[in-house]
Coordinates of C-alpha atoms in Angstrom, one line a residue:
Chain A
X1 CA 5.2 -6.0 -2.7
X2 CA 3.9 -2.8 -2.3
X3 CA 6.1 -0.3 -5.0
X4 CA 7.0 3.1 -3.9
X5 CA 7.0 6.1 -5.4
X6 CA 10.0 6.7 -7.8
X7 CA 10.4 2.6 -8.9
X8 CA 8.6 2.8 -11.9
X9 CA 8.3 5.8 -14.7
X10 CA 5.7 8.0 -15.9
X11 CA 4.7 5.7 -18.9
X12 CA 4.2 2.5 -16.7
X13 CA 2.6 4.6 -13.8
X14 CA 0.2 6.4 -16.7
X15 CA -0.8 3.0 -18.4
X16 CA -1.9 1.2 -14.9
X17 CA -4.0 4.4 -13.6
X18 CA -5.6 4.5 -17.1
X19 CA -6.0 0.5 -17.0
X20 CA -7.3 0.6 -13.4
X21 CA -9.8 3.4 -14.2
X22 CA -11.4 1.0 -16.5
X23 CA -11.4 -2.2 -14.3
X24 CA -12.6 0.2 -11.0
X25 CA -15.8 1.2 -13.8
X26 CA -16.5 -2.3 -13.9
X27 CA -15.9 -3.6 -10.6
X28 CA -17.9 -0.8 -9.5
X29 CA -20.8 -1.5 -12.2
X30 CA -21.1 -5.2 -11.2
X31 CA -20.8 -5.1 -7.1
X32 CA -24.0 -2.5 -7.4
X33 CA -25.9 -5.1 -9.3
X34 CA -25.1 -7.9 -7.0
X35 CA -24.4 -6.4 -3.5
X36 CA -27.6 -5.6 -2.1
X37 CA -28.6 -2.4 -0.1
X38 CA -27.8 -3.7 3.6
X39 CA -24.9 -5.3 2.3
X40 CA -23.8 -1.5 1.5
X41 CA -21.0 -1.0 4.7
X42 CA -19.6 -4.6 3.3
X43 CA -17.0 -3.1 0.9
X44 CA -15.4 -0.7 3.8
X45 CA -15.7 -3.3 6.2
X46 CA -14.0 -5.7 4.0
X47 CA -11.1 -3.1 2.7
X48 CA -10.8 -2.8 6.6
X49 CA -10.3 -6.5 6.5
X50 CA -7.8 -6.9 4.4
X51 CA -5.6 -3.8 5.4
X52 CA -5.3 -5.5 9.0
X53 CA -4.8 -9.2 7.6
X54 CA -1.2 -7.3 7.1
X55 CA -1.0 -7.0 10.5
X56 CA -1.2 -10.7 11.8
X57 CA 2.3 -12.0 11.9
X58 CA 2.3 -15.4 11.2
X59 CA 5.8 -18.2 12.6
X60 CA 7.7 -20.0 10.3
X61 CA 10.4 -22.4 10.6
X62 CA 13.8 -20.9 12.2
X63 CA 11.7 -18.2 14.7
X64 CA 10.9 -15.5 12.3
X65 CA 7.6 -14.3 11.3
X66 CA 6.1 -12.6 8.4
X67 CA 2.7 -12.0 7.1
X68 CA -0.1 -12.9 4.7
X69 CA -1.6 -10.1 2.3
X70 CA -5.0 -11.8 2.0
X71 CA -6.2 -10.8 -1.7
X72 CA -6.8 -13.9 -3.1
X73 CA -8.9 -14.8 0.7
X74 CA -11.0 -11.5 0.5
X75 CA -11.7 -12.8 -3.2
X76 CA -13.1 -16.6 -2.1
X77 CA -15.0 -15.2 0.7
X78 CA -16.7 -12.3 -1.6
X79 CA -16.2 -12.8 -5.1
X80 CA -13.2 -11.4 -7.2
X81 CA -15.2 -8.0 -8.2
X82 CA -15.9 -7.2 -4.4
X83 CA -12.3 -8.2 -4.0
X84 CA -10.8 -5.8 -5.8
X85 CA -12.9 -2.9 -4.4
X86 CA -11.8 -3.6 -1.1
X87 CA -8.4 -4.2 -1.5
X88 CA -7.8 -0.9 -3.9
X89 CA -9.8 0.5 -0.7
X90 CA -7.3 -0.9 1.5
X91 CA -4.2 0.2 -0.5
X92 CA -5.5 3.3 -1.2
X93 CA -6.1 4.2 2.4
X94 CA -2.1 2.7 3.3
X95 CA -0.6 4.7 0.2
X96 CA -2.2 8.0 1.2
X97 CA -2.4 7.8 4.8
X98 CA 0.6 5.7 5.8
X99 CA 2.8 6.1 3.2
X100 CA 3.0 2.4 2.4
X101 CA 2.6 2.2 -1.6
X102 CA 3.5 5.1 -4.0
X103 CA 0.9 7.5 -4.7
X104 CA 2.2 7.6 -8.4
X105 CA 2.3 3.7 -8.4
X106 CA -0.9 3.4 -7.1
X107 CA -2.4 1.7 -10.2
X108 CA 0.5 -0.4 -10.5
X109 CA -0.1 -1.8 -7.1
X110 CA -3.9 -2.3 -7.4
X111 CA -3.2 -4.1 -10.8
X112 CA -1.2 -6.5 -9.0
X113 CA -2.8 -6.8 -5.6
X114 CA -6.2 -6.1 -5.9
X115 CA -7.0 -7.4 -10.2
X116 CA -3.8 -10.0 -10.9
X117 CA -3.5 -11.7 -7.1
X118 CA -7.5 -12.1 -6.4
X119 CA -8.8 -12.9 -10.4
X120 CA -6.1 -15.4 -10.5
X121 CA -6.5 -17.3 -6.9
X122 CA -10.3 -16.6 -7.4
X123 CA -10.5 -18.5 -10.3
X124 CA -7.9 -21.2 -9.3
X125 CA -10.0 -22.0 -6.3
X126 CA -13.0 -22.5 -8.3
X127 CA -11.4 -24.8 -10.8
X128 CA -9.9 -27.2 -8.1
X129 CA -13.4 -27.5 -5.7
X130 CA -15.2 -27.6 -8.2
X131 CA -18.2 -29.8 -7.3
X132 CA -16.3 -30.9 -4.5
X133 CA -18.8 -32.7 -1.4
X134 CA -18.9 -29.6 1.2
X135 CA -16.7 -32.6 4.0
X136 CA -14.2 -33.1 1.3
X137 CA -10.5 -31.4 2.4
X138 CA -11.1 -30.4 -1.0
X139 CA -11.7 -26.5 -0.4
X140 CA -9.1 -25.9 1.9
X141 CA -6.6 -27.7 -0.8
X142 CA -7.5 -25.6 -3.0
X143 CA -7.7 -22.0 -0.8
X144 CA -4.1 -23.1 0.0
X145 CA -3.0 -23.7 -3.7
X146 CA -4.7 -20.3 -4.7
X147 CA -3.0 -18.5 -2.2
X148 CA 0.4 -19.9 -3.7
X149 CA -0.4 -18.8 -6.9
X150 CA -2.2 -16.1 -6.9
X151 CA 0.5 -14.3 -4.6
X152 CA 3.6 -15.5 -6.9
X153 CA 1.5 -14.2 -10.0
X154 CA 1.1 -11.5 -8.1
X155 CA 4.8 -11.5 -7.2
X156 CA 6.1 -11.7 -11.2
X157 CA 4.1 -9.4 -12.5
X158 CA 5.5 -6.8 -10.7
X159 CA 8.8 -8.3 -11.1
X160 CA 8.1 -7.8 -15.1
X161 CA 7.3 -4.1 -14.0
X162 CA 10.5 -3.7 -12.2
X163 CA 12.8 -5.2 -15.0
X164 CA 10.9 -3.0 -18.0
X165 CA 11.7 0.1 -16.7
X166 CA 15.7 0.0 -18.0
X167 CA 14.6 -0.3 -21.3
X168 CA 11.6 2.2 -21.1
X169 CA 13.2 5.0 -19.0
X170 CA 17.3 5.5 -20.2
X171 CA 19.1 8.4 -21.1
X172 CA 21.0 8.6 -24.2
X173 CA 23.9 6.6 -22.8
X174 CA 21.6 3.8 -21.9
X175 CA 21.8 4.9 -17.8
X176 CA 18.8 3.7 -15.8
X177 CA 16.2 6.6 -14.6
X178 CA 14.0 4.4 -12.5
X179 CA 14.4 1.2 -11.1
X180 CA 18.0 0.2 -12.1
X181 CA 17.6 -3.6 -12.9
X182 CA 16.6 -5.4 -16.1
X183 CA 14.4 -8.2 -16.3
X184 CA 16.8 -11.3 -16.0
X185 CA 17.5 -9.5 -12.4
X186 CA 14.1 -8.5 -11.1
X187 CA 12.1 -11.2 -11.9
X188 CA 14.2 -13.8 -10.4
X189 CA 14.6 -11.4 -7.1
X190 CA 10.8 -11.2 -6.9
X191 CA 10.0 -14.3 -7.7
X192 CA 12.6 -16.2 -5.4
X193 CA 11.8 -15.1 -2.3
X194 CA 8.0 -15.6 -2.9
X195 CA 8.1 -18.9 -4.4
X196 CA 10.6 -19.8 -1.4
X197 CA 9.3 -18.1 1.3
X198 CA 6.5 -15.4 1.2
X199 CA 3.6 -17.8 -1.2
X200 CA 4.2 -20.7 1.8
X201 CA 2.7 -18.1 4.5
X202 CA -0.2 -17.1 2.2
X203 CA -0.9 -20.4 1.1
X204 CA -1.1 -21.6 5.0
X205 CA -2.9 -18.9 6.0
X206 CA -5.4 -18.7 3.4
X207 CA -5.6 -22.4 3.7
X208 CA -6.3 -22.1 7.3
X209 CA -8.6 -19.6 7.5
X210 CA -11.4 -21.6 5.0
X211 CA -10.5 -24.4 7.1
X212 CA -11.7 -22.6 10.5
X213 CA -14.8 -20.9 8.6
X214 CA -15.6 -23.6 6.6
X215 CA -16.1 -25.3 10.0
X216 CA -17.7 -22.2 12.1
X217 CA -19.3 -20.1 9.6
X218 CA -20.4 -23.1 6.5
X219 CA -23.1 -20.3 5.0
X220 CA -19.7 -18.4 3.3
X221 CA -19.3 -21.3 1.1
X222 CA -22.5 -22.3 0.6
X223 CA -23.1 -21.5 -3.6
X224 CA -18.9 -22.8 -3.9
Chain B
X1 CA 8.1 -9.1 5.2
X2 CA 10.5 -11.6 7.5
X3 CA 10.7 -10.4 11.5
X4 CA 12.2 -11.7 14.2
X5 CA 11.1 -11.9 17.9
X6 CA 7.6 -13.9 19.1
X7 CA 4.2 -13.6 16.3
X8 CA 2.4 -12.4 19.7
X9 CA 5.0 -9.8 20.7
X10 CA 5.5 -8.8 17.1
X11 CA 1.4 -8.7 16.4
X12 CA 1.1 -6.5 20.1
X13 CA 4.1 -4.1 19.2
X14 CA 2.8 -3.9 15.5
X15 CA -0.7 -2.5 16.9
X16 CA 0.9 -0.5 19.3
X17 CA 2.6 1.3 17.2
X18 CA 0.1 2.0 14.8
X19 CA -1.7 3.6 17.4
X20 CA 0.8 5.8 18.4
X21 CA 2.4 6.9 15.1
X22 CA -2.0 7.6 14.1
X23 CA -1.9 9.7 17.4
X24 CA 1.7 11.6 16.5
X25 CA 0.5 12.3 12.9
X26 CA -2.8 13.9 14.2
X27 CA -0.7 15.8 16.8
X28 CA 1.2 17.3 14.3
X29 CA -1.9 17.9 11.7
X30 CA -3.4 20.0 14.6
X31 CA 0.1 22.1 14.7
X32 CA -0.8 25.9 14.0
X33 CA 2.3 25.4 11.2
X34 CA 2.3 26.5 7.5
X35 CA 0.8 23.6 5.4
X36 CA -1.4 23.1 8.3
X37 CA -3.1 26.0 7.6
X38 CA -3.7 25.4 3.7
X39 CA -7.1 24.1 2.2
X40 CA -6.6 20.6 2.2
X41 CA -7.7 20.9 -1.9
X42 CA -4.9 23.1 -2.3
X43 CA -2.3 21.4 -0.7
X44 CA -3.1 18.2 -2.0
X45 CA -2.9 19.5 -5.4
X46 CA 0.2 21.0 -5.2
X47 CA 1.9 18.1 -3.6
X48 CA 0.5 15.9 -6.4
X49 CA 2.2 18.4 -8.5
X50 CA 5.6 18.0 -6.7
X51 CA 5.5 14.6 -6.6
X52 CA 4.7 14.7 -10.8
X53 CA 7.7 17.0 -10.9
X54 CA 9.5 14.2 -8.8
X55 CA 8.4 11.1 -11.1
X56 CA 9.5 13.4 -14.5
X57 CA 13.0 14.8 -13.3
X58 CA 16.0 13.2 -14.5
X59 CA 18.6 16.0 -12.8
X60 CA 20.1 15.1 -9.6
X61 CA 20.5 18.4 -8.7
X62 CA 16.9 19.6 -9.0
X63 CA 16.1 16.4 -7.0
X64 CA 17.9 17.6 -4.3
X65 CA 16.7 21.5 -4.3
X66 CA 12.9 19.9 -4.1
X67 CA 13.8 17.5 -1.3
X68 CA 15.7 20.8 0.8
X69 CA 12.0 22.7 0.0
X70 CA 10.6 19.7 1.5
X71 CA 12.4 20.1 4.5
X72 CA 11.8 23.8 4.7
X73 CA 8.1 23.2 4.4
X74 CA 8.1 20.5 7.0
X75 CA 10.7 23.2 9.3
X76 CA 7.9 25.7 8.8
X77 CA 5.0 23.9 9.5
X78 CA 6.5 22.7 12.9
X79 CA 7.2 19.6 12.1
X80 CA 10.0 17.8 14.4
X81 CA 12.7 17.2 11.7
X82 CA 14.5 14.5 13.5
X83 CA 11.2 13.1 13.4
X84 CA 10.8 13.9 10.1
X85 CA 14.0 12.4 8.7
X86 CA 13.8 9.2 10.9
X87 CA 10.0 9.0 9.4
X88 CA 10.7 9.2 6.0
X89 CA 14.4 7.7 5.6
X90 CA 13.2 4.1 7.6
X91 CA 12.4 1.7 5.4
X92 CA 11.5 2.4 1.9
X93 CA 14.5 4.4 1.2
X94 CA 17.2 2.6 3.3
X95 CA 15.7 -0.5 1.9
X96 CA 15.9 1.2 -1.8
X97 CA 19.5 2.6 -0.6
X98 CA 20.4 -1.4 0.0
X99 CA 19.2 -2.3 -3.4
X100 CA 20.5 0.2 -5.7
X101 CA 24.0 -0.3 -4.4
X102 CA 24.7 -3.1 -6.7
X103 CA 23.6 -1.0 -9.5
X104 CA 27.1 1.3 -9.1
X105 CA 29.4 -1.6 -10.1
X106 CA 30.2 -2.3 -14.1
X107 CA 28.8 -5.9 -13.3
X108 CA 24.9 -4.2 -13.4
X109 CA 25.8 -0.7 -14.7
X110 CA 28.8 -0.9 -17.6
X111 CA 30.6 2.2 -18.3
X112 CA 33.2 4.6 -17.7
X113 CA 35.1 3.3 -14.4
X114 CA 35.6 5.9 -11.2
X115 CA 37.1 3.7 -9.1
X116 CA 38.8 0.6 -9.8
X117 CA 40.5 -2.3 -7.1
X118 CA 41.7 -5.6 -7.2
X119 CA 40.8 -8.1 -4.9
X120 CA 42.0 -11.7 -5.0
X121 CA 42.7 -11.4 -8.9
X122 CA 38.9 -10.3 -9.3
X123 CA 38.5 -6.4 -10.9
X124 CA 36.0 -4.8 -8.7
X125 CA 34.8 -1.0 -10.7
X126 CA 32.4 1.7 -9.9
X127 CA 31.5 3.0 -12.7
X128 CA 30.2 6.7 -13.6
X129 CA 26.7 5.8 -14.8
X130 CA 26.3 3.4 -12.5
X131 CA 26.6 5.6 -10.0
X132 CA 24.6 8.5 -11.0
X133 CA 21.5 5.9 -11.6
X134 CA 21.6 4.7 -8.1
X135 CA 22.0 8.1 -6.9
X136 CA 19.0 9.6 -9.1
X137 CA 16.8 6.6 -7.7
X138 CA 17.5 6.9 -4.6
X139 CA 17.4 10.1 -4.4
X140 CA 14.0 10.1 -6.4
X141 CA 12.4 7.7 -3.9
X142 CA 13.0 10.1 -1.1
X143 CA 12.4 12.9 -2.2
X144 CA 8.9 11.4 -3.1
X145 CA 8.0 9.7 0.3
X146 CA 9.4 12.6 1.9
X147 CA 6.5 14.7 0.5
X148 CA 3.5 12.2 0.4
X149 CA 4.9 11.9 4.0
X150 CA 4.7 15.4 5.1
X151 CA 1.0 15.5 3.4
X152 CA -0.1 12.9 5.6
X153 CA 1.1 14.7 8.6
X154 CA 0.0 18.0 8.2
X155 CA -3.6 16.7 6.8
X156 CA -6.3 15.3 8.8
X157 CA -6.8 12.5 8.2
X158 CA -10.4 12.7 7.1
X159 CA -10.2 15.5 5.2
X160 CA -7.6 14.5 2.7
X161 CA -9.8 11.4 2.2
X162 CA -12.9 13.9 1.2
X163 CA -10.2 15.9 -0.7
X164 CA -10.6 12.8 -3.3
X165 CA -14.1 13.6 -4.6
X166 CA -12.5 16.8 -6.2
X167 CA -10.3 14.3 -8.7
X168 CA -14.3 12.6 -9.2
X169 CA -13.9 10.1 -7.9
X170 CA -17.6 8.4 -7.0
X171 CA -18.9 9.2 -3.6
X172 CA -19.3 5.5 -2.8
X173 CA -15.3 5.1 -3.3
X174 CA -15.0 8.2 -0.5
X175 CA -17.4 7.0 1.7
X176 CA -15.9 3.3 1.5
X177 CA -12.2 4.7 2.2
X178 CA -13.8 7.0 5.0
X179 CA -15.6 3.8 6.6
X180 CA -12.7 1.6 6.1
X181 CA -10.8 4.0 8.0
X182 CA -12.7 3.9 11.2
X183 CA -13.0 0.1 10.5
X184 CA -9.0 -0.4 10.3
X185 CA -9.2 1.4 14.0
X186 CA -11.2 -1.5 15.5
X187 CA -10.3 -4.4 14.0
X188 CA -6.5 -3.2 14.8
X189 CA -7.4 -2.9 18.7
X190 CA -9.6 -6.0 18.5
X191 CA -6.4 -7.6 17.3
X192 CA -4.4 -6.1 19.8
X193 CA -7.2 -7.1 22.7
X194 CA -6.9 -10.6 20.9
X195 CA -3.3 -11.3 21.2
X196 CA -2.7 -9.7 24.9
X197 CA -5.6 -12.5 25.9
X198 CA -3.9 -14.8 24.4
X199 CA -0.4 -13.9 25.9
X200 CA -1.7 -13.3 29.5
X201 CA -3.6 -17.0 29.5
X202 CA -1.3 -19.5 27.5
X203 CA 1.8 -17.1 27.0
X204 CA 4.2 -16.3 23.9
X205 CA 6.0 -19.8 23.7
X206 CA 4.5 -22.6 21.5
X207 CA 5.8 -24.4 18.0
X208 CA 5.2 -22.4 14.7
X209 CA 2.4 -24.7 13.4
X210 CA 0.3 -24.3 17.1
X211 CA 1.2 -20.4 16.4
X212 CA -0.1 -20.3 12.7
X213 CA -3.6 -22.2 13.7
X214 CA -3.5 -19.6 16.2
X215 CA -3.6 -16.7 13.5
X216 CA -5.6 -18.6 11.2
X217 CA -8.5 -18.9 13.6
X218 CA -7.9 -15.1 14.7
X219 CA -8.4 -14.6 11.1
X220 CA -11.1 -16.3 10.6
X221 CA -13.1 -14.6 14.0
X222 CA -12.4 -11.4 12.7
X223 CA -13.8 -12.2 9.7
X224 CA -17.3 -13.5 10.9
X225 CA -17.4 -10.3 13.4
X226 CA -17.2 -8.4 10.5
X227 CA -19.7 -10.0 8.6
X228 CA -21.7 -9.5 11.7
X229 CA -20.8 -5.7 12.1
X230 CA -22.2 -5.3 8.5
X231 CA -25.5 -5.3 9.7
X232 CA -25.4 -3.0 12.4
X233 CA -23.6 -0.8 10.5
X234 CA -26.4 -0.8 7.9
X235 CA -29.2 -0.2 10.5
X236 CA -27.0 2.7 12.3
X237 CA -27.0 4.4 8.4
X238 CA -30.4 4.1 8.1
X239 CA -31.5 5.6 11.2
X240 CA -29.1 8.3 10.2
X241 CA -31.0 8.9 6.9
X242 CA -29.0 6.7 4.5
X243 CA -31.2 6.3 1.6
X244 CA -28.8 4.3 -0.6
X245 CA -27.3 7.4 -2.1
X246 CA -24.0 8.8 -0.1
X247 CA -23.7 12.6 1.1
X248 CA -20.8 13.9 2.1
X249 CA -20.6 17.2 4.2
X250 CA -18.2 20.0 2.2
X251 CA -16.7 22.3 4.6
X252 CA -13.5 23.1 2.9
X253 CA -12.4 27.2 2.7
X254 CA -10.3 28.9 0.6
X255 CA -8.0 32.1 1.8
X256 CA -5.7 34.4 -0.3
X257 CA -3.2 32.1 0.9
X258 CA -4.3 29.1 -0.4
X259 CA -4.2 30.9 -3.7
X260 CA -1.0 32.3 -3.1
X261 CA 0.8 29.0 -2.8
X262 CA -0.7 27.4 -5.7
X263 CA 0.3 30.5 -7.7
X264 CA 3.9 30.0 -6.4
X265 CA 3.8 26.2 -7.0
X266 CA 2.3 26.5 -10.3
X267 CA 5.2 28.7 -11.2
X268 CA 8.1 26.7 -9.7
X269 CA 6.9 23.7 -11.7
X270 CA 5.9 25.5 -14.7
X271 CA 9.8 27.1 -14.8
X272 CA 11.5 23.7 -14.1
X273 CA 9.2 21.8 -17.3
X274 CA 10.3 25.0 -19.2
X275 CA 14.1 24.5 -18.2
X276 CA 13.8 20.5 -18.6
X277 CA 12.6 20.9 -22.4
X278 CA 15.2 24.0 -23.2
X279 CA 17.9 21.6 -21.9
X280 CA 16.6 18.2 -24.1

């Protein structure tokens, strides 16, 4: 999900760094205020965290094996504002240093994975445990539906992104500069494959892993 | 996203590899080549540059004259081009190469037909436009990874993340992507240390839902570690004389070379905006 560099054009890429400058103001505003001082080394350690969650290759059905991206975890286990620091941490680090990501679509990319995936499980989460009795299967219900939704959110939006670019970026005769599909082709592409496939492993994983913590580590859920 | 071969092999060989493509790119940012020997400010500015020039070009041609003074840079800064090429080409362009095909026949792209056949009573055309838009995206996509490549390579890595604080960006940003760093280091051979345990006690074979607990538990341990690491790490800052407000060391240096380049970049990019506007 991670868009490269020469996908989207200079309006699109403009309009999410100017977007993203405002939402990194306030992310950054609010995690001061409710992070405390030796909780400083949290944010790097948690950007770490969700860079490698990339890494853990995860079987499905048939012998293959892909992977979970983790936003919408990172944003139950520290709060969506935390969230998005890390992972725009985390994606900043793979588009500079690793070439994974494009540096011109890096606000793109953190509008998707690191505002749209972890506001949208975050809050999902919260609506379905609410009040739910700490025992209750409840949480990890939830995590797992979050997970699904947050990524195929997630998943559209940049779909949408995709499919505008035809009819932003043409030349006179109505020839594609940037990503060559319309709409009523990348959305579907997007969206198949991680309504199908690619929202399952998140949804598992993210499942999973309250499940496990929920069990070994109960103080990470104690004010949910 | 979808691999093949064993989560355990895969997780090992994944690691692996990250270490030693960390290790090459370091190798070669130590090189006594050309852009190696630029102030990091410099050359990330005028790569930024490039790759703006990149995003705004609609000319096939001038695509292709910045991707061959790509190549020339890397050439001159020692970089191994079969390296280079096999670096940059694998994944995101083939994969971009793979999707843009489509976009040549009329079905995607309408227009003036090139080529025409007839298979099994079905018309099958290439058309001109459709053609020259998969080209100019493809094209477009390398020419861009091909240069935020090559500044990865011939940067340390630890200086181009300081280089950020000259676009100001807050110093608690830098220091979190210059922590985050080191961090991705160890939790990557934690992982690796995690999954050759695991392979050397119960081995590679079990059912997918055994293998995702598996992960999910991994997961969720390296998680609580590095919850616990937070407080360590805080202590070690303090006894280092963190006092809540970041510094970060600035020991960047100009040379008349450093100039020189972003004189001739400046005036490369200013003469292809100038020719891009004569020509709309």
């Amino acid at each position: 999900m991670h868009i490269p560099d020469g996908y989207l054009g200079p309006a699109t890429c403009g309009f999410f760094y100017g977007l993203m400058m405002l939402i990194w103001m306030a992310a950054s505003k609010i995690v001061k205020k409710t992070l405390k001082a030796q909780q400083a080394p949290i944010l790097a350690i948690s950007a770490a965290f969700s860079f490698v969650i990339m890494m853990f290759n995860v079987p499905i059905p048939g012998g293959s094996t892909g992977h979970a991206v983790g936003g919408v975890l990172v944003a139950i286990l520290l709060g969506p504002w935390a969230a998005c620091i890390a992972v725009t941490v985390a994606l900043v680090v793979q588009a500079l240093l690793f070439g994974d990501g494009g540096i011109t679509a890096i606000g793109a990319n953190c509008f998707n994975m690191a505002v749209v995936m972890p506001f949208v499980g975050y809050y999902i989460y919260k609506a379905i445990s609410h009040n739910a009795p700490f025992n209750s299967n409840r949480k990890v219900i939830a995590a797992g539906i979050a997970g699904y939704i947050g990524l195929n959110a997630a998943a559209i939006l940049t779909g949408v992104e995709f499919g505008l670019q035809p009819w932003l970026h043409h030349t006179a005769g109505g020839q594609a500069l940037y990503c060559p599909y319309g709409l009523n082709i990348a959305v579907p592409a997007m969206a198949g494959e991680h309504l199908l496939i690619f929202g399952w492993i998140e949804a598992v994983v993210t499942a999973l892993v309250v499940k496990y913590l929920k069990k070994q580590a109960p103080e990470f859920f104690e004010e949910g | 996203m979808l691999k093949n071969h064993n989560f355990i092999e895969r997780s090992i060989m994944g690691a692996l590899s990250f270490f030693k493509e960390s290790i090459f790119a370091e190798e070669c940012a130590s090189q006594k080549g050309f852009l190696q020997s630029l102030d990091p400010r410099i050359k990330a500015i005028t790569f930024i540059l490039f790759i703006l020039q990149i995003l705004f070009t609609k000319d096939i041609i001038v695509l292709l004259c910045i991707y061959a003074a790509c190549l020339l840079l890397a050439k001159l800064s020692k970089i191994d081009l079969g390296f280079f090429l096999k670096r940059t080409w694998v994944f995101i362009p083939l994969f971009s190469l793979f999707i843009a095909v489509p976009a040549i026949f009329s079905i995607f792209t309408p227009g003036a037909a090139l080529i025409t056949w007839r298979v099994g009573g079905i018309t099958i055309i290439i058309t001109r436009q459709g053609l020259e838009a998969a080209t100019l995206f493809v094209m477009r996509v390398i020419t861009s990874v091909s240069f935020a490549v090559l500044l990865s390579i011939t940067t340390k890595h630890f200086a181009l993340l300081k280089v950020l604080r000259l676009f100001k960006i807050p110093q608690i940003f830098v220091m979190t992507l210059g922590m985050c760093y080191r961090y991705v280091y160890l939790f990557i051979e934690v992982i690796e240390n995690t999954y050759l345990a695991i392979k050397s006690r119960v081995g590679i074979r079990m059912s997918p839902q055994r293998g995702r607990h598996i992960v999910a538990s991994n997961i969720a341990g390296l998680w609580q570690r590095s919850y616990q690491l937070n407080k360590d790490v805080y202590k070690a800052m303090l006894s280092r004389g963190y006092s809540g407000e970041p510094l970060i060391l600035d020991d960047f240096k100009t040379t008349l070379i450093d100039w020189l380049w972003l004189f001739a970049v400046l005036v490369v990019n200013a003469t292809l905006l100038y020719l891009r506007y004569r020509t709309a």
